[in-house]
mmCIF file with all atom_site columns, C-alpha atoms and ligand atoms in Angstrom:
data_model
loop_
_atom_site.group_PDB
_atom_site.id
_atom_site.type_symbol
_atom_site.label_atom_id
_atom_site.label_alt_id
_atom_site.label_comp_id
_atom_site.label_asym_id
_atom_site.label_entity_id
_atom_site.label_seq_id
_atom_site.pdbx_PDB_ins_code
_atom_site.Cartn_x
_atom_site.Cartn_y
_atom_site.Cartn_z
_atom_site.occupancy
_atom_site.B_iso_or_equiv
_atom_site.pdbx_formal_charge
_atom_site.auth_seq_id
_atom_site.auth_comp_id
_atom_site.auth_asym_id
_atom_site.auth_atom_id
_atom_site.pdbx_PDB_model_num
ATOM   1   C CA  . UNK A 1 1   ? 6.539   -10.164 -8.463  1.00 0.00 ? 5   UNK A CA  1
ATOM   2   C CA  . UNK A 1 2   ? 8.894   -9.611  -5.356  1.00 0.00 ? 6   UNK A CA  1
ATOM   3   C CA  . UNK A 1 3   ? 7.549   -6.946  -2.668  1.00 0.00 ? 7   UNK A CA  1
ATOM   4   C CA  . UNK A 1 4   ? 9.276   -6.227  0.966   1.00 0.00 ? 8   UNK A CA  1
ATOM   5   C CA  . UNK A 1 5   ? 8.062   -4.340  3.634   1.00 0.00 ? 9   UNK A CA  1
ATOM   6   C CA  . UNK A 1 6   ? 10.536  -2.632  5.989   1.00 0.00 ? 10  UNK A CA  1
ATOM   7   C CA  . UNK A 1 7   ? 8.876   -2.084  9.331   1.00 0.00 ? 11  UNK A CA  1
ATOM   8   C CA  . UNK A 1 8   ? 9.584   -0.033  12.788  1.00 0.00 ? 12  UNK A CA  1
ATOM   9   C CA  . UNK A 1 9   ? 6.873   -0.433  15.310  1.00 0.00 ? 13  UNK A CA  1
ATOM   10  C CA  . UNK A 1 10  ? 8.160   0.220   18.631  1.00 0.00 ? 14  UNK A CA  1
ATOM   11  C CA  . UNK A 1 11  ? 5.330   1.805   20.841  1.00 0.00 ? 15  UNK A CA  1
ATOM   12  C CA  . UNK A 1 12  ? 2.523   -0.704  21.031  1.00 0.00 ? 16  UNK A CA  1
ATOM   13  C CA  . UNK A 1 13  ? 3.229   -2.981  18.059  1.00 0.00 ? 17  UNK A CA  1
ATOM   14  C CA  . UNK A 1 14  ? 0.004   -1.231  16.140  1.00 0.00 ? 18  UNK A CA  1
ATOM   15  C CA  . UNK A 1 15  ? 1.943   -0.663  12.615  1.00 0.00 ? 19  UNK A CA  1
ATOM   16  C CA  . UNK A 1 16  ? 3.200   -4.363  12.864  1.00 0.00 ? 20  UNK A CA  1
ATOM   17  C CA  . UNK A 1 17  ? -0.416  -5.424  13.066  1.00 0.00 ? 21  UNK A CA  1
ATOM   18  C CA  . UNK A 1 18  ? -1.077  -3.724  9.757   1.00 0.00 ? 22  UNK A CA  1
ATOM   19  C CA  . UNK A 1 19  ? 1.929   -5.112  8.258   1.00 0.00 ? 23  UNK A CA  1
ATOM   20  C CA  . UNK A 1 20  ? 1.201   -8.539  9.645   1.00 0.00 ? 24  UNK A CA  1
ATOM   21  C CA  . UNK A 1 21  ? -2.096  -8.721  8.001   1.00 0.00 ? 25  UNK A CA  1
ATOM   22  C CA  . UNK A 1 22  ? -0.510  -7.706  4.751   1.00 0.00 ? 26  UNK A CA  1
ATOM   23  C CA  . UNK A 1 23  ? 2.058   -10.163 4.794   1.00 0.00 ? 27  UNK A CA  1
ATOM   24  C CA  . UNK A 1 24  ? -0.084  -13.078 5.959   1.00 0.00 ? 28  UNK A CA  1
ATOM   25  C CA  . UNK A 1 25  ? -2.677  -12.476 3.208   1.00 0.00 ? 29  UNK A CA  1
ATOM   26  C CA  . UNK A 1 26  ? -0.461  -11.813 0.541   1.00 0.00 ? 30  UNK A CA  1
ATOM   27  C CA  . UNK A 1 27  ? 2.946   -13.545 1.347   1.00 0.00 ? 31  UNK A CA  1
ATOM   28  C CA  . UNK A 1 28  ? 5.019   -10.166 1.779   1.00 0.00 ? 32  UNK A CA  1
ATOM   29  C CA  . UNK A 1 29  ? 8.466   -10.314 3.144   1.00 0.00 ? 33  UNK A CA  1
ATOM   30  C CA  . UNK A 1 30  ? 8.972   -8.165  6.369   1.00 0.00 ? 34  UNK A CA  1
ATOM   31  C CA  . UNK A 1 31  ? 12.068  -6.491  7.533   1.00 0.00 ? 35  UNK A CA  1
ATOM   32  C CA  . UNK A 1 32  ? 12.371  -4.868  10.949  1.00 0.00 ? 36  UNK A CA  1
ATOM   33  C CA  . UNK A 1 33  ? 14.676  -1.924  10.733  1.00 0.00 ? 37  UNK A CA  1
ATOM   34  C CA  . UNK A 1 34  ? 15.080  -1.652  14.377  1.00 0.00 ? 38  UNK A CA  1
ATOM   35  C CA  . UNK A 1 35  ? 17.330  -5.081  14.059  1.00 0.00 ? 39  UNK A CA  1
ATOM   36  C CA  . UNK A 1 36  ? 18.338  -5.315  10.575  1.00 0.00 ? 40  UNK A CA  1
ATOM   37  C CA  . UNK A 1 37  ? 20.157  -2.476  9.051   1.00 0.00 ? 41  UNK A CA  1
ATOM   38  C CA  . UNK A 1 38  ? 21.375  -3.623  5.896   1.00 0.00 ? 42  UNK A CA  1
ATOM   39  C CA  . UNK A 1 39  ? 19.869  -5.681  3.088   1.00 0.00 ? 43  UNK A CA  1
ATOM   40  C CA  . UNK A 1 40  ? 20.378  -5.857  -0.768  1.00 0.00 ? 44  UNK A CA  1
ATOM   41  C CA  . UNK A 1 41  ? 17.149  -4.506  -2.319  1.00 0.00 ? 45  UNK A CA  1
ATOM   42  C CA  . UNK A 1 42  ? 18.089  -4.201  -5.727  1.00 0.00 ? 46  UNK A CA  1
ATOM   43  C CA  . UNK A 1 43  ? 15.851  -7.288  -6.680  1.00 0.00 ? 47  UNK A CA  1
ATOM   44  C CA  . UNK A 1 44  ? 12.410  -6.334  -5.220  1.00 0.00 ? 48  UNK A CA  1
ATOM   45  C CA  . UNK A 1 45  ? 9.871   -4.899  -7.647  1.00 0.00 ? 49  UNK A CA  1
ATOM   46  C CA  . UNK A 1 46  ? 7.930   -2.994  -4.878  1.00 0.00 ? 50  UNK A CA  1
ATOM   47  C CA  . UNK A 1 47  ? 9.201   -1.872  -1.595  1.00 0.00 ? 51  UNK A CA  1
ATOM   48  C CA  . UNK A 1 48  ? 7.287   -0.481  1.632   1.00 0.00 ? 52  UNK A CA  1
ATOM   49  C CA  . UNK A 1 49  ? 8.144   1.040   4.429   1.00 0.00 ? 53  UNK A CA  1
ATOM   50  C CA  . UNK A 1 50  ? 5.975   1.122   7.630   1.00 0.00 ? 54  UNK A CA  1
ATOM   51  C CA  . UNK A 1 51  ? 6.376   3.091   10.822  1.00 0.00 ? 55  UNK A CA  1
ATOM   52  C CA  . UNK A 1 52  ? 4.695   4.350   13.724  1.00 0.00 ? 56  UNK A CA  1
ATOM   53  C CA  . UNK A 1 53  ? 4.754   8.176   13.879  1.00 0.00 ? 57  UNK A CA  1
ATOM   54  C CA  . UNK A 1 54  ? 6.973   9.627   16.777  1.00 0.00 ? 58  UNK A CA  1
ATOM   55  C CA  . UNK A 1 55  ? 7.020   13.535  17.092  1.00 0.00 ? 59  UNK A CA  1
ATOM   56  C CA  . UNK A 1 56  ? 5.453   13.789  13.316  1.00 0.00 ? 60  UNK A CA  1
ATOM   57  C CA  . UNK A 1 57  ? 8.065   11.273  12.066  1.00 0.00 ? 61  UNK A CA  1
ATOM   58  C CA  . UNK A 1 58  ? 9.008   8.021   10.608  1.00 0.00 ? 62  UNK A CA  1
ATOM   59  C CA  . UNK A 1 59  ? 11.168  6.112   12.973  1.00 0.00 ? 63  UNK A CA  1
ATOM   60  C CA  . UNK A 1 60  ? 14.671  6.918   12.624  1.00 0.00 ? 64  UNK A CA  1
ATOM   61  C CA  . UNK A 1 61  ? 15.882  3.306   11.950  1.00 0.00 ? 65  UNK A CA  1
ATOM   62  C CA  . UNK A 1 62  ? 13.182  3.579   8.865   1.00 0.00 ? 66  UNK A CA  1
ATOM   63  C CA  . UNK A 1 63  ? 14.765  6.970   7.642   1.00 0.00 ? 67  UNK A CA  1
ATOM   64  C CA  . UNK A 1 64  ? 18.430  5.542   7.885   1.00 0.00 ? 68  UNK A CA  1
ATOM   65  C CA  . UNK A 1 65  ? 17.340  2.269   6.253   1.00 0.00 ? 69  UNK A CA  1
ATOM   66  C CA  . UNK A 1 66  ? 16.100  4.052   3.383   1.00 0.00 ? 70  UNK A CA  1
ATOM   67  C CA  . UNK A 1 67  ? 19.190  6.210   3.158   1.00 0.00 ? 71  UNK A CA  1
ATOM   68  C CA  . UNK A 1 68  ? 21.503  3.521   2.862   1.00 0.00 ? 72  UNK A CA  1
ATOM   69  C CA  . UNK A 1 69  ? 19.529  0.720   1.343   1.00 0.00 ? 73  UNK A CA  1
ATOM   70  C CA  . UNK A 1 70  ? 17.157  1.765   -1.189  1.00 0.00 ? 74  UNK A CA  1
ATOM   71  C CA  . UNK A 1 71  ? 18.269  1.358   -4.651  1.00 0.00 ? 75  UNK A CA  1
ATOM   72  C CA  . UNK A 1 72  ? 17.548  4.161   -7.250  1.00 0.00 ? 76  UNK A CA  1
ATOM   73  C CA  . UNK A 1 73  ? 14.245  3.855   -9.550  1.00 0.00 ? 77  UNK A CA  1
ATOM   74  C CA  . UNK A 1 74  ? 12.278  1.746   -7.158  1.00 0.00 ? 78  UNK A CA  1
ATOM   75  C CA  . UNK A 1 75  ? 8.312   1.877   -6.873  1.00 0.00 ? 79  UNK A CA  1
ATOM   76  C CA  . UNK A 1 76  ? 7.645   2.199   -2.869  1.00 0.00 ? 80  UNK A CA  1
ATOM   77  C CA  . UNK A 1 77  ? 4.808   2.750   -0.620  1.00 0.00 ? 81  UNK A CA  1
ATOM   78  C CA  . UNK A 1 78  ? 4.134   3.833   3.021   1.00 0.00 ? 82  UNK A CA  1
ATOM   79  C CA  . UNK A 1 79  ? 2.382   2.882   5.826   1.00 0.00 ? 83  UNK A CA  1
ATOM   80  C CA  . UNK A 1 80  ? 1.730   4.551   9.023   1.00 0.00 ? 84  UNK A CA  1
ATOM   81  C CA  . UNK A 1 81  ? -0.272  4.537   11.970  1.00 0.00 ? 85  UNK A CA  1
ATOM   82  C CA  . UNK A 1 82  ? -0.385  7.539   14.601  1.00 0.00 ? 86  UNK A CA  1
ATOM   83  C CA  . UNK A 1 83  ? -2.373  9.213   16.956  1.00 0.00 ? 87  UNK A CA  1
ATOM   84  C CA  . UNK A 1 84  ? -3.933  11.548  14.459  1.00 0.00 ? 88  UNK A CA  1
ATOM   85  C CA  . UNK A 1 85  ? -4.355  9.376   11.650  1.00 0.00 ? 89  UNK A CA  1
ATOM   86  C CA  . UNK A 1 86  ? -2.451  12.053  9.312   1.00 0.00 ? 90  UNK A CA  1
ATOM   87  C CA  . UNK A 1 87  ? -0.598  11.381  6.248   1.00 0.00 ? 91  UNK A CA  1
ATOM   88  C CA  . UNK A 1 88  ? 3.259   11.875  7.581   1.00 0.00 ? 92  UNK A CA  1
ATOM   89  C CA  . UNK A 1 89  ? 5.141   10.447  4.880   1.00 0.00 ? 93  UNK A CA  1
ATOM   90  C CA  . UNK A 1 90  ? 6.526   13.822  3.591   1.00 0.00 ? 94  UNK A CA  1
ATOM   91  C CA  . UNK A 1 91  ? 9.238   13.121  6.752   1.00 0.00 ? 95  UNK A CA  1
ATOM   92  C CA  . UNK A 1 92  ? 10.810  10.426  4.537   1.00 0.00 ? 96  UNK A CA  1
ATOM   93  C CA  . UNK A 1 93  ? 11.338  12.727  1.959   1.00 0.00 ? 97  UNK A CA  1
ATOM   94  C CA  . UNK A 1 94  ? 14.784  13.586  3.087   1.00 0.00 ? 98  UNK A CA  1
ATOM   95  C CA  . UNK A 1 95  ? 15.689  9.976   3.184   1.00 0.00 ? 99  UNK A CA  1
ATOM   96  C CA  . UNK A 1 96  ? 14.513  8.934   -0.297  1.00 0.00 ? 100 UNK A CA  1
ATOM   97  C CA  . UNK A 1 97  ? 16.107  12.208  -1.915  1.00 0.00 ? 101 UNK A CA  1
ATOM   98  C CA  . UNK A 1 98  ? 18.045  11.611  -5.163  1.00 0.00 ? 102 UNK A CA  1
ATOM   99  C CA  . UNK A 1 99  ? 16.794  7.940   -5.621  1.00 0.00 ? 103 UNK A CA  1
ATOM   100 C CA  . UNK A 1 100 ? 14.129  8.871   -8.064  1.00 0.00 ? 104 UNK A CA  1
ATOM   101 C CA  . UNK A 1 101 ? 11.704  6.281   -6.060  1.00 0.00 ? 105 UNK A CA  1
ATOM   102 C CA  . UNK A 1 102 ? 8.046   6.454   -7.387  1.00 0.00 ? 106 UNK A CA  1
ATOM   103 C CA  . UNK A 1 103 ? 5.651   6.778   -4.371  1.00 0.00 ? 107 UNK A CA  1
ATOM   104 C CA  . UNK A 1 104 ? 2.503   4.444   -5.205  1.00 0.00 ? 108 UNK A CA  1
ATOM   105 C CA  . UNK A 1 105 ? 0.445   5.550   -2.334  1.00 0.00 ? 109 UNK A CA  1
ATOM   106 C CA  . UNK A 1 106 ? 0.126   5.995   1.367   1.00 0.00 ? 110 UNK A CA  1
ATOM   107 C CA  . UNK A 1 107 ? -1.806  4.348   3.987   1.00 0.00 ? 111 UNK A CA  1
ATOM   108 C CA  . UNK A 1 108 ? -2.900  5.626   7.629   1.00 0.00 ? 112 UNK A CA  1
ATOM   109 C CA  . UNK A 1 109 ? -4.918  4.588   10.275  1.00 0.00 ? 113 UNK A CA  1
ATOM   110 C CA  . UNK A 1 110 ? -5.012  5.119   14.156  1.00 0.00 ? 114 UNK A CA  1
ATOM   111 C CA  . UNK A 1 111 ? -2.927  3.698   16.529  1.00 0.00 ? 115 UNK A CA  1
ATOM   112 C CA  . UNK A 1 112 ? -3.103  3.062   20.357  1.00 0.00 ? 116 UNK A CA  1
ATOM   113 C CA  . UNK A 1 113 ? -1.308  5.708   21.652  1.00 0.00 ? 117 UNK A CA  1
ATOM   114 C CA  . UNK A 1 114 ? 0.059   6.083   25.471  1.00 0.00 ? 118 UNK A CA  1
ATOM   115 C CA  . UNK A 1 115 ? 2.674   8.497   25.121  1.00 0.00 ? 119 UNK A CA  1
ATOM   116 C CA  . UNK A 1 116 ? 3.039   11.295  27.497  1.00 0.00 ? 120 UNK A CA  1
ATOM   117 C CA  . UNK A 1 117 ? 0.014   12.565  29.274  1.00 0.00 ? 121 UNK A CA  1
ATOM   118 C CA  . UNK A 1 118 ? -2.177  10.348  27.241  1.00 0.00 ? 122 UNK A CA  1
ATOM   119 C CA  . UNK A 1 119 ? -0.956  7.555   29.425  1.00 0.00 ? 123 UNK A CA  1
ATOM   120 C CA  . UNK A 1 120 ? -2.937  9.181   32.449  1.00 0.00 ? 124 UNK A CA  1
ATOM   121 C CA  . UNK A 1 121 ? -6.429  8.997   30.448  1.00 0.00 ? 125 UNK A CA  1
ATOM   122 C CA  . UNK A 1 122 ? -5.723  5.279   29.424  1.00 0.00 ? 126 UNK A CA  1
ATOM   123 C CA  . UNK A 1 123 ? -4.509  6.111   26.250  1.00 0.00 ? 127 UNK A CA  1
ATOM   124 C CA  . UNK A 1 124 ? -6.490  7.573   22.745  1.00 0.00 ? 128 UNK A CA  1
ATOM   125 C CA  . UNK A 1 125 ? -7.334  5.132   20.137  1.00 0.00 ? 129 UNK A CA  1
ATOM   126 C CA  . UNK A 1 126 ? -7.745  2.063   21.933  1.00 0.00 ? 130 UNK A CA  1
ATOM   127 C CA  . UNK A 1 127 ? -8.208  -1.040  19.989  1.00 0.00 ? 131 UNK A CA  1
ATOM   128 C CA  . UNK A 1 128 ? -6.743  0.482   17.033  1.00 0.00 ? 132 UNK A CA  1
ATOM   129 C CA  . UNK A 1 129 ? -5.597  -0.753  14.135  1.00 0.00 ? 133 UNK A CA  1
ATOM   130 C CA  . UNK A 1 130 ? -8.898  -2.724  14.250  1.00 0.00 ? 134 UNK A CA  1
ATOM   131 C CA  . UNK A 1 131 ? -10.189 -5.347  12.242  1.00 0.00 ? 135 UNK A CA  1
ATOM   132 C CA  . UNK A 1 132 ? -11.610 -2.835  9.803   1.00 0.00 ? 136 UNK A CA  1
ATOM   133 C CA  . UNK A 1 133 ? -8.066  -0.985  9.691   1.00 0.00 ? 137 UNK A CA  1
ATOM   134 C CA  . UNK A 1 134 ? -6.662  -4.455  8.813   1.00 0.00 ? 138 UNK A CA  1
ATOM   135 C CA  . UNK A 1 135 ? -9.150  -5.083  5.906   1.00 0.00 ? 139 UNK A CA  1
ATOM   136 C CA  . UNK A 1 136 ? -8.356  -1.568  4.432   1.00 0.00 ? 140 UNK A CA  1
ATOM   137 C CA  . UNK A 1 137 ? -4.631  -1.871  4.578   1.00 0.00 ? 141 UNK A CA  1
ATOM   138 C CA  . UNK A 1 138 ? -5.140  -5.351  2.520   1.00 0.00 ? 142 UNK A CA  1
ATOM   139 C CA  . UNK A 1 139 ? -7.325  -3.681  0.026   1.00 0.00 ? 143 UNK A CA  1
ATOM   140 C CA  . UNK A 1 140 ? -4.724  -0.648  -0.019  1.00 0.00 ? 144 UNK A CA  1
ATOM   141 C CA  . UNK A 1 141 ? -1.964  -3.112  -0.797  1.00 0.00 ? 145 UNK A CA  1
ATOM   142 C CA  . UNK A 1 142 ? -4.358  -4.920  -3.105  1.00 0.00 ? 146 UNK A CA  1
ATOM   143 C CA  . UNK A 1 143 ? -4.651  -1.823  -5.396  1.00 0.00 ? 147 UNK A CA  1
ATOM   144 C CA  . UNK A 1 144 ? -1.064  -0.684  -4.829  1.00 0.00 ? 148 UNK A CA  1
ATOM   145 C CA  . UNK A 1 145 ? 0.001   -4.174  -6.667  1.00 0.00 ? 149 UNK A CA  1
ATOM   146 C CA  . UNK A 1 146 ? -3.001  -3.669  -9.573  1.00 0.00 ? 150 UNK A CA  1
ATOM   147 C CA  . UNK A 1 147 ? -0.868  -0.398  -10.332 1.00 0.00 ? 151 UNK A CA  1
ATOM   148 C CA  . UNK A 1 148 ? 2.569   -2.298  -11.248 1.00 0.00 ? 152 UNK A CA  1
HETATM 149 C C1  . FMN B 2 .   ? 7.139   9.145   21.326  1.00 0.00 ? 223 FMN B C1  1
HETATM 150 C C2  . FMN B 2 .   ? 6.350   9.353   20.668  1.00 0.00 ? 223 FMN B C2  1
HETATM 151 C C3  . FMN B 2 .   ? 5.566   10.082  19.944  1.00 0.00 ? 223 FMN B C3  1
HETATM 152 C C4  . FMN B 2 .   ? 4.494   10.060  19.006  1.00 0.00 ? 223 FMN B C4  1
HETATM 153 N N1  . FMN B 2 .   ? 4.142   11.270  18.341  1.00 0.00 ? 223 FMN B N1  1
HETATM 154 C C5  . FMN B 2 .   ? 3.432   11.422  17.564  1.00 0.00 ? 223 FMN B C5  1
HETATM 155 C C6  . FMN B 2 .   ? 2.657   12.311  16.747  1.00 0.00 ? 223 FMN B C6  1
HETATM 156 O O1  . FMN B 2 .   ? 3.564   13.326  16.707  1.00 0.00 ? 223 FMN B O1  1
HETATM 157 N N2  . FMN B 2 .   ? 1.647   12.408  15.616  1.00 0.00 ? 223 FMN B N2  1
HETATM 158 C C7  . FMN B 2 .   ? 0.858   11.515  16.287  1.00 0.00 ? 223 FMN B C7  1
HETATM 159 O O2  . FMN B 2 .   ? 0.088   11.844  15.216  1.00 0.00 ? 223 FMN B O2  1
HETATM 160 N N3  . FMN B 2 .   ? 1.031   10.425  16.941  1.00 0.00 ? 223 FMN B N3  1
HETATM 161 C C8  . FMN B 2 .   ? 2.130   10.299  17.796  1.00 0.00 ? 223 FMN B C8  1
HETATM 162 N N4  . FMN B 2 .   ? 2.531   9.152   18.364  1.00 0.00 ? 223 FMN B N4  1
HETATM 163 C C9  . FMN B 2 .   ? 1.610   8.103   18.591  1.00 0.00 ? 223 FMN B C9  1
HETATM 164 C C10 . FMN B 2 .   ? 1.884   6.974   17.857  1.00 0.00 ? 223 FMN B C10 1
HETATM 165 O O3  . FMN B 2 .   ? 2.282   7.515   16.532  1.00 0.00 ? 223 FMN B O3  1
HETATM 166 C C11 . FMN B 2 .   ? 1.020   5.814   17.666  1.00 0.00 ? 223 FMN B C11 1
HETATM 167 O O4  . FMN B 2 .   ? 0.707   5.425   19.169  1.00 0.00 ? 223 FMN B O4  1
HETATM 168 C C12 . FMN B 2 .   ? 1.516   4.600   16.631  1.00 0.00 ? 223 FMN B C12 1
HETATM 169 O O5  . FMN B 2 .   ? 0.443   3.931   16.475  1.00 0.00 ? 223 FMN B O5  1
HETATM 170 C C13 . FMN B 2 .   ? 2.410   3.921   17.256  1.00 0.00 ? 223 FMN B C13 1
HETATM 171 O O6  . FMN B 2 .   ? 2.747   2.945   16.344  1.00 0.00 ? 223 FMN B O6  1
HETATM 172 P P1  . FMN B 2 .   ? 3.384   1.766   16.675  1.00 0.00 ? 223 FMN B P1  1
HETATM 173 O O7  . FMN B 2 .   ? 2.653   1.194   17.985  1.00 0.00 ? 223 FMN B O7  1
HETATM 174 O O8  . FMN B 2 .   ? 3.704   0.905   15.627  1.00 0.00 ? 223 FMN B O8  1
HETATM 175 O O9  . FMN B 2 .   ? 5.156   2.271   17.356  1.00 0.00 ? 223 FMN B O9  1
HETATM 176 C C14 . FMN B 2 .   ? 3.658   9.119   19.119  1.00 0.00 ? 223 FMN B C14 1
HETATM 177 C C15 . FMN B 2 .   ? 4.070   8.182   20.152  1.00 0.00 ? 223 FMN B C15 1
HETATM 178 C C16 . FMN B 2 .   ? 5.054   8.027   20.857  1.00 0.00 ? 223 FMN B C16 1
HETATM 179 C C17 . FMN B 2 .   ? 5.185   6.895   21.688  1.00 0.00 ? 223 FMN B C17 1
#
């Protein structure tokens, strides 16, 4: 089974922490979409899109990456960290439109946030993602793989 996670984590590296926990435990390849813009994904059985949430959206580089590189008929999943810990994966729907992707699940947890006025109060969700979040993310990935 060949698996890859496309990741953008530009604020505090919160999402990258989650992705690295999965990558290290399960030996998954990771690509940073803020650096790499093109990759042939046709050989992969499972493709994850992981991002911090910025103004209720996945990072623009992830959106572009999916638009330009996601082949048709792939199994995908989402990982995100945000201040609100909400499922923002709908913000990817335009980018995967017409690709017949099958989404196997979405993982979300809180991520340390110092955006705008939150900086003045020392930020929110300090220390997140924490060890519990990383363990939950690994369990999420394990469950996704079991669905294949
Ligand atoms: C410019 C900016 C906009 C943000 N917008 C939102 C938002 O709309 N909703 C939310 O819940 N969190 C928002 N956040 C908080 C981030 O999603 C959160 O800190 C996340 O963990 C950052 O992930 P990263 O360190 O992987 O980039 C925003 C942060 C920044 C810097």
